[in-house]
Coordinates of C-alpha atoms in Angstrom, one line a residue:
X1 CA 6.1 6.8 -5.5
X2 CA 4.5 9.3 -7.9
X3 CA 4.4 6.7 -10.7
X4 CA 3.1 3.9 -8.5
X5 CA 0.3 6.2 -7.2
X6 CA -0.9 7.1 -10.7
X7 CA -0.5 3.5 -11.9
X8 CA -2.8 2.3 -9.1
X9 CA -5.3 5.0 -9.8
X10 CA -5.2 4.1 -13.4
X11 CA -5.9 0.4 -12.5
X12 CA -8.8 1.6 -10.4
X13 CA -10.1 3.7 -13.3
X14 CA -10.0 0.6 -15.5
X15 CA -12.0 -1.4 -12.9
X16 CA -14.8 1.2 -13.0
X17 CA -14.9 1.9 -16.7
X18 CA -15.2 -1.8 -17.5
X19 CA -18.8 -1.3 -16.3
X20 CA -19.5 1.3 -18.9
X21 CA -18.5 -1.2 -21.6
X22 CA -20.2 -4.1 -19.8
X23 CA -23.8 -2.7 -20.3
X24 CA -23.6 -2.8 -24.1
X25 CA -22.0 -6.3 -23.9
X26 CA -25.0 -7.5 -21.8
X27 CA -27.5 -6.5 -24.6
X28 CA -27.2 -9.7 -26.8
X29 CA -27.8 -11.8 -23.7
X30 CA -30.8 -9.7 -22.6
X31 CA -32.3 -10.1 -26.1
X32 CA -31.7 -13.8 -26.3
X33 CA -32.5 -14.7 -22.7
X34 CA -35.5 -12.4 -22.0
X35 CA -36.7 -11.6 -25.5
X36 CA -36.2 -7.8 -25.0
X37 CA -36.7 -5.8 -28.2
X38 CA -34.5 -3.0 -29.6
X39 CA -36.5 -0.3 -27.8
X40 CA -36.3 -2.2 -24.5
X41 CA -32.5 -2.7 -24.6
X42 CA -32.0 0.8 -25.8
X43 CA -33.7 1.9 -22.7
X44 CA -31.4 -0.2 -20.6
X45 CA -28.3 1.3 -22.2
X46 CA -29.7 4.8 -21.9
X47 CA -30.3 4.1 -18.1
X48 CA -26.5 3.7 -17.7
X49 CA -25.1 6.3 -20.1
X50 CA -27.5 9.2 -20.0
X51 CA -28.1 9.1 -16.2
X52 CA -24.4 8.8 -15.5
X53 CA -23.6 11.7 -17.8
X54 CA -26.2 14.0 -16.3
X55 CA -25.4 13.1 -12.7
X56 CA -21.6 13.4 -13.0
X57 CA -21.5 17.3 -12.9
X58 CA -23.7 17.1 -9.7
X59 CA -21.1 15.0 -8.0
X60 CA -18.5 17.4 -9.4
X61 CA -20.2 20.3 -7.6
X62 CA -20.3 18.2 -4.4
X63 CA -16.6 17.3 -4.5
X64 CA -15.8 21.0 -5.0
X65 CA -17.5 21.8 -1.7
X66 CA -16.5 18.7 0.3
X67 CA -13.5 16.4 0.0
X68 CA -14.9 12.9 -0.2
X69 CA -12.1 10.4 -0.9
X70 CA -14.3 7.7 0.6
X71 CA -16.6 8.1 -2.3
X72 CA -14.2 6.4 -4.7
X73 CA -14.3 2.8 -3.2
X74 CA -18.0 3.2 -2.5
X75 CA -18.8 4.3 -6.1
X76 CA -16.6 1.5 -7.5
X77 CA -18.5 -1.1 -5.6
X78 CA -21.8 0.4 -6.5
X79 CA -21.0 0.4 -10.2
X80 CA -20.1 -3.3 -10.0
X81 CA -23.1 -4.2 -7.9
X82 CA -25.5 -2.7 -10.4
X83 CA -24.2 -4.7 -13.3
X84 CA -24.0 -7.9 -11.2
X85 CA -27.6 -7.6 -10.2
X86 CA -28.9 -6.7 -13.7
X87 CA -28.5 -10.3 -14.9
X88 CA -30.5 -11.8 -12.1
X89 CA -33.2 -9.1 -11.8
X90 CA -36.7 -10.6 -12.2
X91 CA -38.3 -7.9 -14.3
X92 CA -37.5 -5.2 -16.8
X93 CA -38.1 -2.5 -14.2
X94 CA -35.6 -4.1 -11.8
X95 CA -33.1 -4.6 -14.6
X96 CA -33.4 -1.0 -15.6
X97 CA -32.9 0.1 -11.9
X98 CA -29.9 -2.1 -11.5
X99 CA -28.2 -0.7 -14.6
X100 CA -29.1 2.8 -13.5
X101 CA -27.5 2.0 -10.1
X102 CA -24.3 1.1 -11.9
X103 CA -24.4 4.3 -13.9
X104 CA -24.8 6.2 -10.7
X105 CA -21.7 4.5 -9.3
X106 CA -19.7 5.4 -12.4
X107 CA -20.9 9.0 -12.2
X108 CA -19.9 9.3 -8.5
X109 CA -16.4 7.9 -9.2
X110 CA -15.0 10.2 -11.9
X111 CA -15.0 13.8 -10.4
X112 CA -13.3 12.8 -7.1
X113 CA -10.9 10.4 -8.8
X114 CA -9.9 13.0 -11.3
X115 CA -9.1 15.4 -8.5
X116 CA -6.9 12.8 -6.7
X117 CA -5.3 11.9 -10.0
X118 CA -4.5 15.6 -10.5
X119 CA -2.8 15.6 -7.1
X120 CA -0.9 12.4 -7.8
X121 CA 0.3 13.5 -11.3
X122 CA 1.6 16.8 -9.9
X123 CA 1.1 18.6 -13.2
X124 CA 2.6 15.9 -15.4
X125 CA 0.6 15.4 -18.6
X126 CA 2.2 12.0 -19.2
X127 CA 1.1 10.7 -15.8
X128 CA -2.4 12.1 -16.3
X129 CA -2.5 10.3 -19.6
X130 CA -1.8 7.0 -17.8
X131 CA -4.8 7.7 -15.6
X132 CA -7.0 8.2 -18.7
X133 CA -5.5 5.2 -20.3
X134 CA -6.8 3.0 -17.5
X135 CA -10.3 4.0 -18.3
X136 CA -9.9 3.4 -22.0
X137 CA -8.5 -0.1 -21.4
X138 CA -11.3 -0.9 -18.9
X139 CA -14.0 0.1 -21.4
X140 CA -12.3 -1.8 -24.2
X141 CA -11.8 -5.0 -22.1
X142 CA -15.5 -5.2 -21.0
X143 CA -16.6 -7.5 -23.9
X144 CA -13.7 -9.8 -23.3
X145 CA -14.8 -10.2 -19.7
X146 CA -18.6 -10.2 -20.0
X147 CA -19.1 -12.3 -23.2
X148 CA -17.3 -15.5 -22.3
X149 CA -18.7 -15.4 -18.7
X150 CA -22.3 -15.0 -19.7
X151 CA -21.9 -17.4 -22.7
X152 CA -20.8 -20.1 -20.3
X153 CA -23.1 -19.4 -17.4
X154 CA -25.9 -17.3 -18.8
X155 CA -27.4 -14.2 -17.2
X156 CA -27.3 -16.1 -13.9
X157 CA -23.5 -15.7 -13.9
X158 CA -23.7 -11.9 -13.8
X159 CA -23.0 -11.7 -10.0
X160 CA -19.4 -12.7 -10.7
X161 CA -19.1 -9.3 -12.5
X162 CA -18.8 -7.5 -9.2
X163 CA -15.3 -9.0 -8.7
X164 CA -13.4 -6.2 -10.7
X165 CA -15.1 -3.5 -8.7
X166 CA -14.2 -5.1 -5.3
X167 CA -10.6 -5.7 -6.4
X168 CA -10.3 -2.2 -7.7
X169 CA -11.7 -0.7 -4.5
X170 CA -9.3 -2.7 -2.3
X171 CA -6.4 -1.8 -4.6
X172 CA -7.0 2.0 -4.5
X173 CA -7.6 2.2 -0.8
X174 CA -3.9 2.6 0.1
X175 CA -3.4 5.4 -2.5
X176 CA -6.5 7.2 -1.4
X177 CA -5.2 7.2 2.2
X178 CA -1.9 8.7 1.1
X179 CA -3.5 11.4 -1.0
X180 CA -6.3 12.3 1.4
X181 CA -3.9 14.1 3.7
X182 CA -2.5 16.5 1.1
X183 CA -6.0 17.0 -0.4
X184 CA -7.4 18.0 3.0
X185 CA -4.5 20.3 3.8
X186 CA -5.0 22.0 0.4
X187 CA -8.6 22.7 1.4
X188 CA -7.6 24.9 4.3
X189 CA -6.8 27.8 1.8
X190 CA -9.4 28.7 -0.8
X191 CA -8.3 27.8 -4.3
X192 CA -6.6 30.6 -6.2
X193 CA -7.0 31.6 -9.8
X194 CA -10.0 32.9 -11.8
X195 CA -12.5 30.6 -13.4
X196 CA -12.6 31.1 -17.2
X197 CA -16.1 30.0 -18.1
X198 CA -16.1 31.1 -21.7
X199 CA -13.0 29.0 -22.5
X200 CA -14.4 26.1 -20.5
X201 CA -17.7 26.2 -22.5
X202 CA -15.7 26.2 -25.8
X203 CA -13.6 23.3 -24.6
X204 CA -16.8 21.4 -23.6
X205 CA -18.1 21.9 -27.1
X206 CA -14.9 20.5 -28.5
X207 CA -15.4 17.4 -26.4
X208 CA -19.0 17.1 -27.7
X209 CA -17.8 17.3 -31.3
X210 CA -15.1 14.7 -30.6
X211 CA -17.7 12.4 -28.9
X212 CA -20.1 12.6 -31.9
X213 CA -17.3 11.2 -34.1
X214 CA -16.0 8.5 -31.8
X215 CA -19.4 7.2 -30.7
X216 CA -20.5 7.2 -34.4
X217 CA -17.5 5.2 -35.4
X218 CA -17.7 2.7 -32.5
X219 CA -21.4 2.1 -33.2
X220 CA -21.3 1.6 -37.0
X221 CA -17.8 0.9 -38.2
X222 CA -18.1 -2.9 -37.6
X223 CA -21.3 -3.0 -39.7
X224 CA -19.6 -0.8 -42.3
X225 CA -16.9 -3.3 -42.8
X226 CA -19.3 -6.2 -43.1
X227 CA -19.7 -7.4 -39.5
X228 CA -18.4 -10.8 -38.4
X229 CA -14.6 -11.2 -38.1
X230 CA -13.9 -8.1 -40.2
X231 CA -16.1 -6.0 -38.0
X232 CA -14.5 -7.4 -34.8
X233 CA -11.1 -6.6 -36.1
X234 CA -12.3 -3.1 -36.9
X235 CA -13.4 -2.6 -33.3
X236 CA -10.2 -4.0 -31.9
X237 CA -8.2 -1.6 -34.1
X238 CA -10.5 1.3 -32.9
X239 CA -10.0 0.5 -29.2
X240 CA -6.3 -0.3 -29.5
X241 CA -5.7 3.0 -31.3
X242 CA -7.5 4.8 -28.5
X243 CA -5.0 3.3 -26.0
X244 CA -2.0 4.4 -28.1
X245 CA -3.5 7.9 -28.6
X246 CA -4.1 8.5 -24.9
X247 CA -0.4 7.8 -24.1
X248 CA 0.9 9.7 -27.1
X249 CA -1.2 12.8 -26.3
X250 CA 0.4 13.1 -22.9
X251 CA 3.9 12.9 -24.2
X252 CA 3.2 15.4 -27.0
X253 CA 1.6 17.8 -24.6
X254 CA 4.7 17.7 -22.4
X255 CA 6.7 18.8 -25.3
X256 CA 4.4 21.1 -27.3
X257 CA 1.7 22.2 -24.8
X258 CA -1.8 20.9 -24.4
X259 CA -3.7 23.4 -26.7
X260 CA -1.2 23.0 -29.5
X261 CA -1.3 19.2 -29.3
X262 CA -5.1 19.3 -29.3
X263 CA -5.2 21.5 -32.4
X264 CA -2.8 19.3 -34.3
X265 CA -4.7 16.1 -33.2
X266 CA -8.1 17.4 -34.5
X267 CA -6.5 18.7 -37.7
X268 CA -5.1 15.2 -38.3
X269 CA -8.4 13.6 -37.4
X270 CA -10.1 15.3 -40.4
X271 CA -8.3 13.3 -43.2
X272 CA -8.3 10.2 -40.9
X273 CA -12.0 10.1 -40.5
X274 CA -12.5 10.9 -44.2
X275 CA -10.2 8.0 -45.0
X276 CA -12.4 5.5 -43.1
X277 CA -15.2 6.4 -45.5
X278 CA -13.2 6.6 -48.7
X279 CA -10.4 4.1 -48.4
X280 CA -11.0 0.7 -50.0
X281 CA -10.3 -2.7 -48.4
X282 CA -7.4 -3.0 -46.0
X283 CA -6.8 0.8 -46.2
X284 CA -9.9 1.3 -44.1
X285 CA -8.2 -0.3 -41.1
X286 CA -5.2 2.0 -41.4
X287 CA -7.5 5.0 -41.3
X288 CA -9.5 3.5 -38.4
X289 CA -6.3 3.3 -36.4
X290 CA -5.3 6.9 -37.4
X291 CA -8.8 8.2 -36.5
X292 CA -8.7 6.5 -33.1
X293 CA -5.2 7.7 -32.3
X294 CA -6.0 11.3 -33.3
X295 CA -9.3 11.4 -31.5
X296 CA -7.8 10.0 -28.3
X297 CA -4.6 12.0 -28.2
X298 CA -6.4 15.0 -26.6
X299 CA -8.5 12.9 -24.3
X300 CA -6.6 13.3 -21.1
X301 CA -5.7 16.9 -22.0
X302 CA -9.4 17.8 -22.0
X303 CA -9.5 16.9 -18.3
X304 CA -6.5 18.9 -17.2
X305 CA -7.4 21.9 -19.4
X306 CA -10.9 21.9 -18.0
X307 CA -9.5 21.8 -14.4
X308 CA -7.2 24.7 -15.2
X309 CA -9.9 26.7 -16.9
X310 CA -12.0 26.3 -13.7
X311 CA -9.3 26.2 -10.9
X312 CA -12.0 27.0 -8.3
X313 CA -14.3 24.2 -9.5
X314 CA -12.0 21.2 -10.3
X315 CA -14.7 18.7 -9.4
X316 CA -17.2 20.3 -11.7
X317 CA -14.7 20.5 -14.5
X318 CA -13.9 16.8 -14.1
X319 CA -17.6 15.9 -14.0
X320 CA -18.3 17.7 -17.3
X321 CA -15.1 16.8 -19.3
X322 CA -15.2 13.1 -18.2
X323 CA -19.0 12.7 -18.2
X324 CA -21.6 15.1 -19.5
X325 CA -19.8 16.4 -22.6
X326 CA -18.5 13.0 -23.6
X327 CA -21.9 11.3 -23.6
X328 CA -24.0 14.2 -24.8
X329 CA -22.2 13.7 -28.1
X330 CA -23.5 10.2 -28.2
X331 CA -27.0 11.5 -28.5
X332 CA -26.3 12.1 -32.2
X333 CA -25.8 8.4 -32.8
X334 CA -29.5 7.8 -33.5
X335 CA -29.4 10.5 -36.1
X336 CA -26.4 8.8 -37.8
X337 CA -28.4 5.6 -37.8
X338 CA -31.4 7.4 -39.4
X339 CA -29.2 8.6 -42.2
X340 CA -27.8 5.1 -42.7
X341 CA -31.3 3.7 -43.0
X342 CA -32.5 6.4 -45.3
X343 CA -29.4 6.6 -47.6
X344 CA -26.5 4.3 -46.8
X345 CA -24.0 3.5 -44.1
X346 CA -21.3 5.2 -46.1
X347 CA -23.3 8.4 -46.3
X348 CA -24.0 8.2 -42.5
X349 CA -20.2 7.9 -41.7
X350 CA -19.5 10.7 -44.1
X351 CA -21.7 12.9 -41.9
X352 CA -19.1 12.5 -39.2
X353 CA -16.3 14.2 -41.1
X354 CA -17.4 17.9 -40.4
X355 CA -17.2 17.3 -36.6
X356 CA -13.4 17.1 -36.2
X357 CA -13.3 20.2 -38.4
X358 CA -15.6 22.0 -35.9
X359 CA -13.5 20.7 -33.0
X360 CA -10.3 22.0 -34.7
X361 CA -11.9 25.4 -35.3
X362 CA -13.0 25.8 -31.7
X363 CA -9.7 24.6 -30.4
X364 CA -8.0 27.4 -32.3
X365 CA -9.9 29.9 -30.1
X366 CA -8.4 28.4 -26.9
X367 CA -5.1 29.5 -25.3
X368 CA -3.0 27.6 -22.8
X369 CA -4.3 28.5 -19.3
X370 CA -2.3 28.9 -16.2
X371 CA -1.7 25.6 -14.5
X372 CA -2.8 25.4 -10.9
X373 CA -1.1 22.9 -8.7
X374 CA -2.9 20.9 -6.0
X375 CA -1.9 23.2 -3.2
X376 CA -3.8 26.1 -4.7
X377 CA -1.0 28.2 -6.2
X378 CA -1.1 29.0 -9.9
X379 CA 1.9 28.5 -12.1
X380 CA 2.5 29.3 -15.8
X381 CA 1.9 26.2 -17.9
X382 CA 5.0 24.4 -19.1
X383 CA 3.5 24.3 -22.6
X384 CA 3.9 27.2 -25.0
X385 CA 0.9 29.5 -25.1
X386 CA -1.6 29.2 -27.9

């Protein structure tokens, strides 16, 4: 039952995060079909990513105050509806608003779903990694879903993109009902434990540094390897490595502890990212896989660590670790592009190497927090301290 619950929540996570990947996949069709320029399409993408990132902590605060399991199916449907309407909107303003609506749905989904996933996983880092894996696979599968559909039917076919959201909402309803009872019962007693804001802030900075590297790689690595088929393979390796790293991180954390796993992952990410820049030919693909695995191994651990650093504000922690900190790092992407234009793409990617170093250094200042269970009691973490 525990496994089936987290598996269904992971599937629902995939059905939501497919809309985060769907917006960039829409860009070529908006350029070809409506003649939007680079600035215009950048504004559309920003409507989804930045708005979602900023609003997620707000929903986190709300879910800390009120239990809102109903928000999960509503937010999933909203995310799908926004993308579905974006292709048939009659003006740029309406397209922007439709994409912003999708971003709002994505933002509303993550804090509450992370809270329920925490209950369903019952402290298991492996099960929590499966929940995170769902989101990774959803994001990675978006181009596979969007591109063939719109290539065949044009932007007018975009309403069909609401189907994954509706299917995901219906799929997760049964799990939401089964978890809503324990969640509400746990609300009767105030959450125990002490919020450790200094550690949470340092963890958030670690996530920002990690995001700078991953967004930079996902934006430019295909171009770095020449675009076309070679670039497509590079992106596939990057996304596939993320799926492997997510599962691996949960298993390593169960054995070594979360903080130790995070430190080792970021230490290994330093030569992996450097290898992407320095390795010739086929070797670059090997290092792309290594970089993706090492950058994604701590991904699900960030969420549970944030929740344990802020046991009284689990929703806020989920909103920041899944939303704000992840996307704020992406704001550095234009700076990387500026270096690429001024110097070279290799120099731009080389600028990413210091960021896993910074993540590793900050991770060394963190210690394993007490692990609070969903009922409000606080237990020592299974992982070794430090």
